[in-house]
């Protein structure tokens, strides 16, 4: 029996889990926040990556990594670290969904000839968060820094490079590369001309290594696996495979599923990512998920989402005809960036708090079901849906999700799935290096403990609610969806 570690460097903290190599059982764990503060108290857009190393060191304190044979690194996606020719950071890392880059995203779409051209090139249309868009922002707003940028890394690439002692060779994985906007999941190759289009000149990009490959070994003999982005690591930690989808309930929502091939989508609704196993992870994002619930709770004067859920379950499916189109921040799926939410079906008998509460939950879930249908419409099999996020525990969500999604819903127990996925990747690379594992088949770790919910007899009721939602959406925004 051996032990491996998984490190997840999220936007706010570092979490490390130490796992049994054979079963994946978590043996010990560490945690430390990043020593980063934004002037306005929010999440900063510029971060010195040294902060990630400081929290890594703190999280690994107390002998946490003693006896560990291999470590995997998961990290926040879309963070761009430009290095100069000597390997020094040109400027702080550009992280998160940087609103400064929204104009740059539109510029890039036009520069290549439209959304379809980008979808064909790399499987996604530039968004403000993506590294390719941040390069364009850098070239337009900090031209001297742009000229000095000789090497481009993402967060997990940079952390792996640091752990290995800053070797000459820099590496990444398919999952991380697929989110850059200058690597194609369909061809498995970089599009360096897109880097030049965005930055104004070529730059050195990390080698893309395979899912079970090792990035290298530290001087102390610790094997470092390829690493990957948080989304891919969490999917790997959950153990999802073909036929599985993941619906994530944050302020915004996302739907992703495992698929054997890359999907291109000229509308930009699908982002074609690669996963951490050699397969693909098409992702569809909605701008409005839990923010819909929070807004409704505030409107009704409720203190929290649990109170909103308790109120909603007093109503009945269909909310007495109330339909909420939850496009409060505009919407990406469907592509309605400048619209607002709509409340339809007001009648005297429906004007009660519990019906509005129910309509909020149904509107959020129907919006995510629309996103699922985008994938289903492209031939993606969805037989089982993993529901993630604190809101997944709410009774009003669990009562409606299986029938509205039309599939079995699995609600995993809260765990550090990105860190567990990174540890599983480390175990895979270690096993391959020792000749005990097949490079094509990851270790079969225990699945996540979970609650399983079936649509059952409620399926027909749920589909009637979906039809009610779809009718209002089509009447209000005709032709918004062309699946």
PDB file of N, CA and C in Angstrom, residues 73 77 156 172-179 183-186 188 208-213 226-246 256-263 271-283 421-422 424-425 428 439-442:
ATOM      1  N   UNK A  73      -1.593  17.981  -9.210  1.00  0.00           N
ATOM      2  CA  UNK A  73      -1.945  19.387  -8.996  1.00  0.00           C
ATOM      3  C   UNK A  73      -3.180  19.745  -9.804  1.00  0.00           C
ATOM      4  N   UNK A  77      -8.906  27.450 -13.218  1.00  0.00           N
ATOM      5  CA  UNK A  77      -8.739  27.588 -14.663  1.00  0.00           C
ATOM      6  C   UNK A  77      -8.724  29.060 -15.064  1.00  0.00           C
ATOM      7  N   UNK A 156      -1.983  25.732 -12.979  1.00  0.00           N
ATOM      8  CA  UNK A 156      -1.453  24.411 -12.631  1.00  0.00           C
ATOM      9  C   UNK A 156      -0.133  24.143 -13.339  1.00  0.00           C
ATOM     10  N   UNK A 172       1.912  20.933 -19.601  1.00  0.00           N
ATOM     11  CA  UNK A 172       0.506  21.090 -19.217  1.00  0.00           C
ATOM     12  C   UNK A 172      -0.200  19.803 -19.604  1.00  0.00           C
ATOM     13  N   UNK A 173      -1.530  19.770 -19.450  1.00  0.00           N
ATOM     14  CA  UNK A 173      -2.294  18.600 -19.872  1.00  0.00           C
ATOM     15  C   UNK A 173      -3.380  19.037 -20.836  1.00  0.00           C
ATOM     16  N   UNK A 174      -4.083  18.068 -21.424  1.00  0.00           N
ATOM     17  CA  UNK A 174      -5.132  18.367 -22.400  1.00  0.00           C
ATOM     18  C   UNK A 174      -6.233  19.217 -21.779  1.00  0.00           C
ATOM     19  N   UNK A 175      -6.610  18.893 -20.543  1.00  0.00           N
ATOM     20  CA  UNK A 175      -7.702  19.612 -19.901  1.00  0.00           C
ATOM     21  C   UNK A 175      -7.387  21.088 -19.750  1.00  0.00           C
ATOM     22  N   UNK A 176      -6.223  21.395 -19.191  1.00  0.00           N
ATOM     23  CA  UNK A 176      -5.835  22.787 -19.031  1.00  0.00           C
ATOM     24  C   UNK A 176      -5.687  23.500 -20.360  1.00  0.00           C
ATOM     25  N   UNK A 177      -5.042  22.832 -21.320  1.00  0.00           N
ATOM     26  CA  UNK A 177      -4.815  23.456 -22.631  1.00  0.00           C
ATOM     27  C   UNK A 177      -6.131  23.774 -23.337  1.00  0.00           C
ATOM     28  N   UNK A 178      -7.139  22.906 -23.135  1.00  0.00           N
ATOM     29  CA  UNK A 178      -8.395  23.081 -23.877  1.00  0.00           C
ATOM     30  C   UNK A 178      -9.163  24.324 -23.468  1.00  0.00           C
ATOM     31  N   UNK A 179      -8.827  24.923 -22.321  1.00  0.00           N
ATOM     32  CA  UNK A 179      -9.518  26.124 -21.886  1.00  0.00           C
ATOM     33  C   UNK A 179      -8.823  27.413 -22.276  1.00  0.00           C
ATOM     34  N   UNK A 183      -5.740  26.216 -28.104  1.00  0.00           N
ATOM     35  CA  UNK A 183      -5.478  24.783 -28.292  1.00  0.00           C
ATOM     36  C   UNK A 183      -6.783  24.124 -28.658  1.00  0.00           C
ATOM     37  N   UNK A 184      -6.759  23.244 -29.648  1.00  0.00           N
ATOM     38  CA  UNK A 184      -7.971  22.602 -30.143  1.00  0.00           C
ATOM     39  C   UNK A 184      -8.125  21.208 -29.555  1.00  0.00           C
ATOM     40  N   UNK A 185      -9.245  20.978 -28.866  1.00  0.00           N
ATOM     41  CA  UNK A 185      -9.530  19.636 -28.341  1.00  0.00           C
ATOM     42  C   UNK A 185      -9.782  18.650 -29.474  1.00  0.00           C
ATOM     43  N   UNK A 186     -10.259  19.141 -30.605  1.00  0.00           N
ATOM     44  CA  UNK A 186     -10.577  18.258 -31.737  1.00  0.00           C
ATOM     45  C   UNK A 186      -9.306  17.709 -32.387  1.00  0.00           C
ATOM     46  N   UNK A 188      -6.103  18.173 -30.953  1.00  0.00           N
ATOM     47  CA  UNK A 188      -5.064  17.923 -29.970  1.00  0.00           C
ATOM     48  C   UNK A 188      -3.810  18.727 -30.226  1.00  0.00           C
ATOM     49  N   UNK A 208       2.083  19.604 -24.111  1.00  0.00           N
ATOM     50  CA  UNK A 208       0.877  18.918 -23.634  1.00  0.00           C
ATOM     51  C   UNK A 208       1.196  17.434 -23.495  1.00  0.00           C
ATOM     52  N   UNK A 209       1.174  16.941 -22.248  1.00  0.00           N
ATOM     53  CA  UNK A 209       1.498  15.535 -22.011  1.00  0.00           C
ATOM     54  C   UNK A 209       0.226  14.744 -21.725  1.00  0.00           C
ATOM     55  N   UNK A 210       0.319  13.441 -21.780  1.00  0.00           N
ATOM     56  CA  UNK A 210      -0.849  12.577 -21.671  1.00  0.00           C
ATOM     57  C   UNK A 210      -1.400  12.475 -20.259  1.00  0.00           C
ATOM     58  N   UNK A 211      -2.646  11.987 -20.123  1.00  0.00           N
ATOM     59  CA  UNK A 211      -3.316  11.939 -18.819  1.00  0.00           C
ATOM     60  C   UNK A 211      -2.577  11.137 -17.753  1.00  0.00           C
ATOM     61  N   UNK A 212      -1.887  10.060 -18.160  1.00  0.00           N
ATOM     62  CA  UNK A 212      -1.194   9.226 -17.178  1.00  0.00           C
ATOM     63  C   UNK A 212       0.304   9.486 -17.138  1.00  0.00           C
ATOM     64  N   UNK A 213       0.766  10.492 -17.886  1.00  0.00           N
ATOM     65  CA  UNK A 213       2.198  10.812 -17.910  1.00  0.00           C
ATOM     66  C   UNK A 213       2.609  11.567 -16.654  1.00  0.00           C
ATOM     67  N   UNK A 226       0.750  15.029 -14.391  1.00  0.00           N
ATOM     68  CA  UNK A 226       0.555  16.085 -15.380  1.00  0.00           C
ATOM     69  C   UNK A 226      -0.142  17.313 -14.813  1.00  0.00           C
ATOM     70  N   UNK A 227      -1.048  17.103 -13.839  1.00  0.00           N
ATOM     71  CA  UNK A 227      -1.863  18.213 -13.353  1.00  0.00           C
ATOM     72  C   UNK A 227      -3.000  18.502 -14.320  1.00  0.00           C
ATOM     73  N   UNK A 228      -3.983  19.295 -13.871  1.00  0.00           N
ATOM     74  CA  UNK A 228      -5.098  19.655 -14.742  1.00  0.00           C
ATOM     75  C   UNK A 228      -5.891  20.795 -14.112  1.00  0.00           C
ATOM     76  N   UNK A 229      -6.911  21.265 -14.810  1.00  0.00           N
ATOM     77  CA  UNK A 229      -7.776  22.313 -14.291  1.00  0.00           C
ATOM     78  C   UNK A 229      -8.767  21.770 -13.279  1.00  0.00           C
ATOM     79  N   UNK A 230      -9.348  22.681 -12.476  1.00  0.00           N
ATOM     80  CA  UNK A 230     -10.258  22.247 -11.406  1.00  0.00           C
ATOM     81  C   UNK A 230     -11.464  21.480 -11.924  1.00  0.00           C
ATOM     82  N   UNK A 231     -12.042  21.941 -13.041  1.00  0.00           N
ATOM     83  CA  UNK A 231     -13.224  21.271 -13.585  1.00  0.00           C
ATOM     84  C   UNK A 231     -12.913  19.826 -13.933  1.00  0.00           C
ATOM     85  N   UNK A 232     -11.792  19.620 -14.618  1.00  0.00           N
ATOM     86  CA  UNK A 232     -11.411  18.263 -15.036  1.00  0.00           C
ATOM     87  C   UNK A 232     -11.049  17.396 -13.836  1.00  0.00           C
ATOM     88  N   UNK A 233     -10.365  18.003 -12.862  1.00  0.00           N
ATOM     89  CA  UNK A 233      -9.983  17.247 -11.667  1.00  0.00           C
ATOM     90  C   UNK A 233     -11.212  16.826 -10.869  1.00  0.00           C
ATOM     91  N   UNK A 234     -12.192  17.727 -10.737  1.00  0.00           N
ATOM     92  CA  UNK A 234     -13.406  17.387  -9.995  1.00  0.00           C
ATOM     93  C   UNK A 234     -14.171  16.259 -10.688  1.00  0.00           C
ATOM     94  N   UNK A 235     -14.251  16.318 -12.020  1.00  0.00           N
ATOM     95  CA  UNK A 235     -14.916  15.244 -12.766  1.00  0.00           C
ATOM     96  C   UNK A 235     -14.197  13.917 -12.552  1.00  0.00           C
ATOM     97  N   UNK A 236     -12.885  13.960 -12.533  1.00  0.00           N
ATOM     98  CA  UNK A 236     -12.079  12.743 -12.328  1.00  0.00           C
ATOM     99  C   UNK A 236     -12.235  12.231 -10.904  1.00  0.00           C
ATOM    100  N   UNK A 237     -12.302  13.158  -9.942  1.00  0.00           N
ATOM    101  CA  UNK A 237     -12.499  12.770  -8.557  1.00  0.00           C
ATOM    102  C   UNK A 237     -13.858  12.158  -8.302  1.00  0.00           C
ATOM    103  N   UNK A 238     -14.871  12.645  -9.024  1.00  0.00           N
ATOM    104  CA  UNK A 238     -16.220  12.072  -8.910  1.00  0.00           C
ATOM    105  C   UNK A 238     -16.318  10.708  -9.568  1.00  0.00           C
ATOM    106  N   UNK A 239     -15.432  10.467 -10.529  1.00  0.00           N
ATOM    107  CA  UNK A 239     -15.458   9.194 -11.237  1.00  0.00           C
ATOM    108  C   UNK A 239     -16.505   9.131 -12.329  1.00  0.00           C
ATOM    109  N   UNK A 240     -16.825  10.269 -12.958  1.00  0.00           N
ATOM    110  CA  UNK A 240     -17.859  10.246 -13.996  1.00  0.00           C
ATOM    111  C   UNK A 240     -17.292   9.659 -15.289  1.00  0.00           C
ATOM    112  N   UNK A 241     -18.180   9.041 -16.070  1.00  0.00           N
ATOM    113  CA  UNK A 241     -17.786   8.436 -17.335  1.00  0.00           C
ATOM    114  C   UNK A 241     -18.856   8.650 -18.381  1.00  0.00           C
ATOM    115  N   UNK A 242     -18.789   7.899 -19.465  1.00  0.00           N
ATOM    116  CA  UNK A 242     -19.768   8.038 -20.542  1.00  0.00           C
ATOM    117  C   UNK A 242     -21.182   7.819 -20.004  1.00  0.00           C
ATOM    118  N   UNK A 243     -22.107   8.680 -20.400  1.00  0.00           N
ATOM    119  CA  UNK A 243     -23.480   8.620 -19.923  1.00  0.00           C
ATOM    120  C   UNK A 243     -23.729   9.484 -18.706  1.00  0.00           C
ATOM    121  N   UNK A 244     -22.648  10.064 -18.146  1.00  0.00           N
ATOM    122  CA  UNK A 244     -22.776  10.909 -16.964  1.00  0.00           C
ATOM    123  C   UNK A 244     -22.659  12.382 -17.339  1.00  0.00           C
ATOM    124  N   UNK A 245     -23.452  13.201 -16.654  1.00  0.00           N
ATOM    125  CA  UNK A 245     -23.344  14.656 -16.767  1.00  0.00           C
ATOM    126  C   UNK A 245     -23.220  15.220 -15.364  1.00  0.00           C
ATOM    127  N   UNK A 246     -22.672  16.420 -15.279  1.00  0.00           N
ATOM    128  CA  UNK A 246     -22.547  17.129 -14.006  1.00  0.00           C
ATOM    129  C   UNK A 246     -23.236  18.479 -14.150  1.00  0.00           C
ATOM    130  N   UNK A 256     -21.909  19.853 -17.776  1.00  0.00           N
ATOM    131  CA  UNK A 256     -20.876  19.211 -18.591  1.00  0.00           C
ATOM    132  C   UNK A 256     -21.122  17.714 -18.605  1.00  0.00           C
ATOM    133  N   UNK A 257     -20.614  17.068 -19.630  1.00  0.00           N
ATOM    134  CA  UNK A 257     -20.817  15.626 -19.763  1.00  0.00           C
ATOM    135  C   UNK A 257     -19.594  15.016 -20.427  1.00  0.00           C
ATOM    136  N   UNK A 258     -19.352  13.744 -20.143  1.00  0.00           N
ATOM    137  CA  UNK A 258     -18.259  13.027 -20.792  1.00  0.00           C
ATOM    138  C   UNK A 258     -18.716  12.585 -22.177  1.00  0.00           C
ATOM    139  N   UNK A 259     -17.853  12.796 -23.176  1.00  0.00           N
ATOM    140  CA  UNK A 259     -18.193  12.451 -24.557  1.00  0.00           C
ATOM    141  C   UNK A 259     -16.926  11.962 -25.249  1.00  0.00           C
ATOM    142  N   UNK A 260     -17.050  11.026 -26.167  1.00  0.00           N
ATOM    143  CA  UNK A 260     -15.835  10.476 -26.794  1.00  0.00           C
ATOM    144  C   UNK A 260     -15.173  11.394 -27.812  1.00  0.00           C
ATOM    145  N   UNK A 261     -15.850  12.451 -28.235  1.00  0.00           N
ATOM    146  CA  UNK A 261     -15.244  13.326 -29.248  1.00  0.00           C
ATOM    147  C   UNK A 261     -15.511  14.787 -28.916  1.00  0.00           C
ATOM    148  N   UNK A 262     -14.690  15.651 -29.504  1.00  0.00           N
ATOM    149  CA  UNK A 262     -14.860  17.084 -29.297  1.00  0.00           C
ATOM    150  C   UNK A 262     -16.054  17.581 -30.102  1.00  0.00           C
ATOM    151  N   UNK A 263     -16.785  18.546 -29.539  1.00  0.00           N
ATOM    152  CA  UNK A 263     -17.928  19.138 -30.230  1.00  0.00           C
ATOM    153  C   UNK A 263     -17.605  20.574 -30.597  1.00  0.00           C
ATOM    154  N   UNK A 271     -18.729  24.929 -24.937  1.00  0.00           N
ATOM    155  CA  UNK A 271     -17.275  25.078 -24.874  1.00  0.00           C
ATOM    156  C   UNK A 271     -16.688  23.678 -24.879  1.00  0.00           C
ATOM    157  N   UNK A 272     -15.835  23.401 -25.847  1.00  0.00           N
ATOM    158  CA  UNK A 272     -15.334  22.043 -26.049  1.00  0.00           C
ATOM    159  C   UNK A 272     -14.034  21.860 -25.263  1.00  0.00           C
ATOM    160  N   UNK A 273     -14.145  21.295 -24.068  1.00  0.00           N
ATOM    161  CA  UNK A 273     -12.986  21.035 -23.227  1.00  0.00           C
ATOM    162  C   UNK A 273     -12.582  19.564 -23.318  1.00  0.00           C
ATOM    163  N   UNK A 274     -11.329  19.296 -22.971  1.00  0.00           N
ATOM    164  CA  UNK A 274     -10.860  17.923 -22.821  1.00  0.00           C
ATOM    165  C   UNK A 274     -10.872  17.564 -21.346  1.00  0.00           C
ATOM    166  N   UNK A 275     -10.987  16.266 -21.037  1.00  0.00           N
ATOM    167  CA  UNK A 275     -11.013  15.874 -19.633  1.00  0.00           C
ATOM    168  C   UNK A 275      -9.643  15.350 -19.208  1.00  0.00           C
ATOM    169  N   UNK A 276      -9.569  14.762 -18.025  1.00  0.00           N
ATOM    170  CA  UNK A 276      -8.290  14.294 -17.484  1.00  0.00           C
ATOM    171  C   UNK A 276      -8.034  12.825 -17.783  1.00  0.00           C
ATOM    172  N   UNK A 277      -8.821  12.223 -18.699  1.00  0.00           N
ATOM    173  CA  UNK A 277      -8.650  10.793 -18.977  1.00  0.00           C
ATOM    174  C   UNK A 277      -8.357  10.495 -20.440  1.00  0.00           C
ATOM    175  N   UNK A 278      -8.416  11.486 -21.307  1.00  0.00           N
ATOM    176  CA  UNK A 278      -8.293  11.261 -22.740  1.00  0.00           C
ATOM    177  C   UNK A 278      -9.605  11.415 -23.479  1.00  0.00           C
ATOM    178  N   UNK A 279     -10.698  11.638 -22.739  1.00  0.00           N
ATOM    179  CA  UNK A 279     -12.004  11.875 -23.347  1.00  0.00           C
ATOM    180  C   UNK A 279     -12.249  13.382 -23.451  1.00  0.00           C
ATOM    181  N   UNK A 280     -13.508  13.754 -23.651  1.00  0.00           N
ATOM    182  CA  UNK A 280     -13.857  15.159 -23.811  1.00  0.00           C
ATOM    183  C   UNK A 280     -14.946  15.569 -22.834  1.00  0.00           C
ATOM    184  N   UNK A 281     -14.994  16.872 -22.533  1.00  0.00           N
ATOM    185  CA  UNK A 281     -15.948  17.429 -21.570  1.00  0.00           C
ATOM    186  C   UNK A 281     -16.627  18.652 -22.182  1.00  0.00           C
ATOM    187  N   UNK A 282     -17.599  18.470 -23.058  1.00  0.00           N
ATOM    188  CA  UNK A 282     -18.340  19.637 -23.536  1.00  0.00           C
ATOM    189  C   UNK A 282     -19.104  20.287 -22.382  1.00  0.00           C
ATOM    190  N   UNK A 283     -19.024  21.610 -22.314  1.00  0.00           N
ATOM    191  CA  UNK A 283     -19.611  22.364 -21.206  1.00  0.00           C
ATOM    192  C   UNK A 283     -20.572  23.413 -21.757  1.00  0.00           C
ATOM    193  N   UNK A 421      -9.440  14.229  -7.274  1.00  0.00           N
ATOM    194  CA  UNK A 421      -9.120  13.942  -8.672  1.00  0.00           C
ATOM    195  C   UNK A 421      -7.641  14.116  -8.964  1.00  0.00           C
ATOM    196  N   UNK A 422      -7.026  15.147  -8.386  1.00  0.00           N
ATOM    197  CA  UNK A 422      -5.586  15.347  -8.568  1.00  0.00           C
ATOM    198  C   UNK A 422      -4.801  14.190  -7.952  1.00  0.00           C
ATOM    199  N   UNK A 424      -5.919  11.115  -7.576  1.00  0.00           N
ATOM    200  CA  UNK A 424      -6.146   9.937  -8.428  1.00  0.00           C
ATOM    201  C   UNK A 424      -5.235   9.988  -9.653  1.00  0.00           C
ATOM    202  N   UNK A 425      -5.040  11.192 -10.207  1.00  0.00           N
ATOM    203  CA  UNK A 425      -4.126  11.335 -11.335  1.00  0.00           C
ATOM    204  C   UNK A 425      -2.696  10.972 -10.912  1.00  0.00           C
ATOM    205  N   UNK A 428      -2.354   7.291 -10.750  1.00  0.00           N
ATOM    206  CA  UNK A 428      -2.287   6.735 -12.112  1.00  0.00           C
ATOM    207  C   UNK A 428      -0.865   6.853 -12.665  1.00  0.00           C
ATOM    208  N   UNK A 439      -1.563   2.638 -18.909  1.00  0.00           N
ATOM    209  CA  UNK A 439      -1.682   4.078 -19.186  1.00  0.00           C
ATOM    210  C   UNK A 439      -3.024   4.477 -19.788  1.00  0.00           C
ATOM    211  N   UNK A 440      -3.819   3.503 -20.237  1.00  0.00           N
ATOM    212  CA  UNK A 440      -5.134   3.832 -20.825  1.00  0.00           C
ATOM    213  C   UNK A 440      -6.265   3.744 -19.806  1.00  0.00           C
ATOM    214  N   UNK A 441      -5.995   3.146 -18.626  1.00  0.00           N
ATOM    215  CA  UNK A 441      -7.066   2.927 -17.645  1.00  0.00           C
ATOM    216  C   UNK A 441      -6.657   3.445 -16.273  1.00  0.00           C
ATOM    217  N   UNK A 442      -7.366   4.463 -15.774  1.00  0.00           N
ATOM    218  CA  UNK A 442      -7.014   5.015 -14.465  1.00  0.00           C
ATOM    219  C   UNK A 442      -7.330   4.039 -13.337  1.00  0.00           C
TER     220      UNK A 442
END
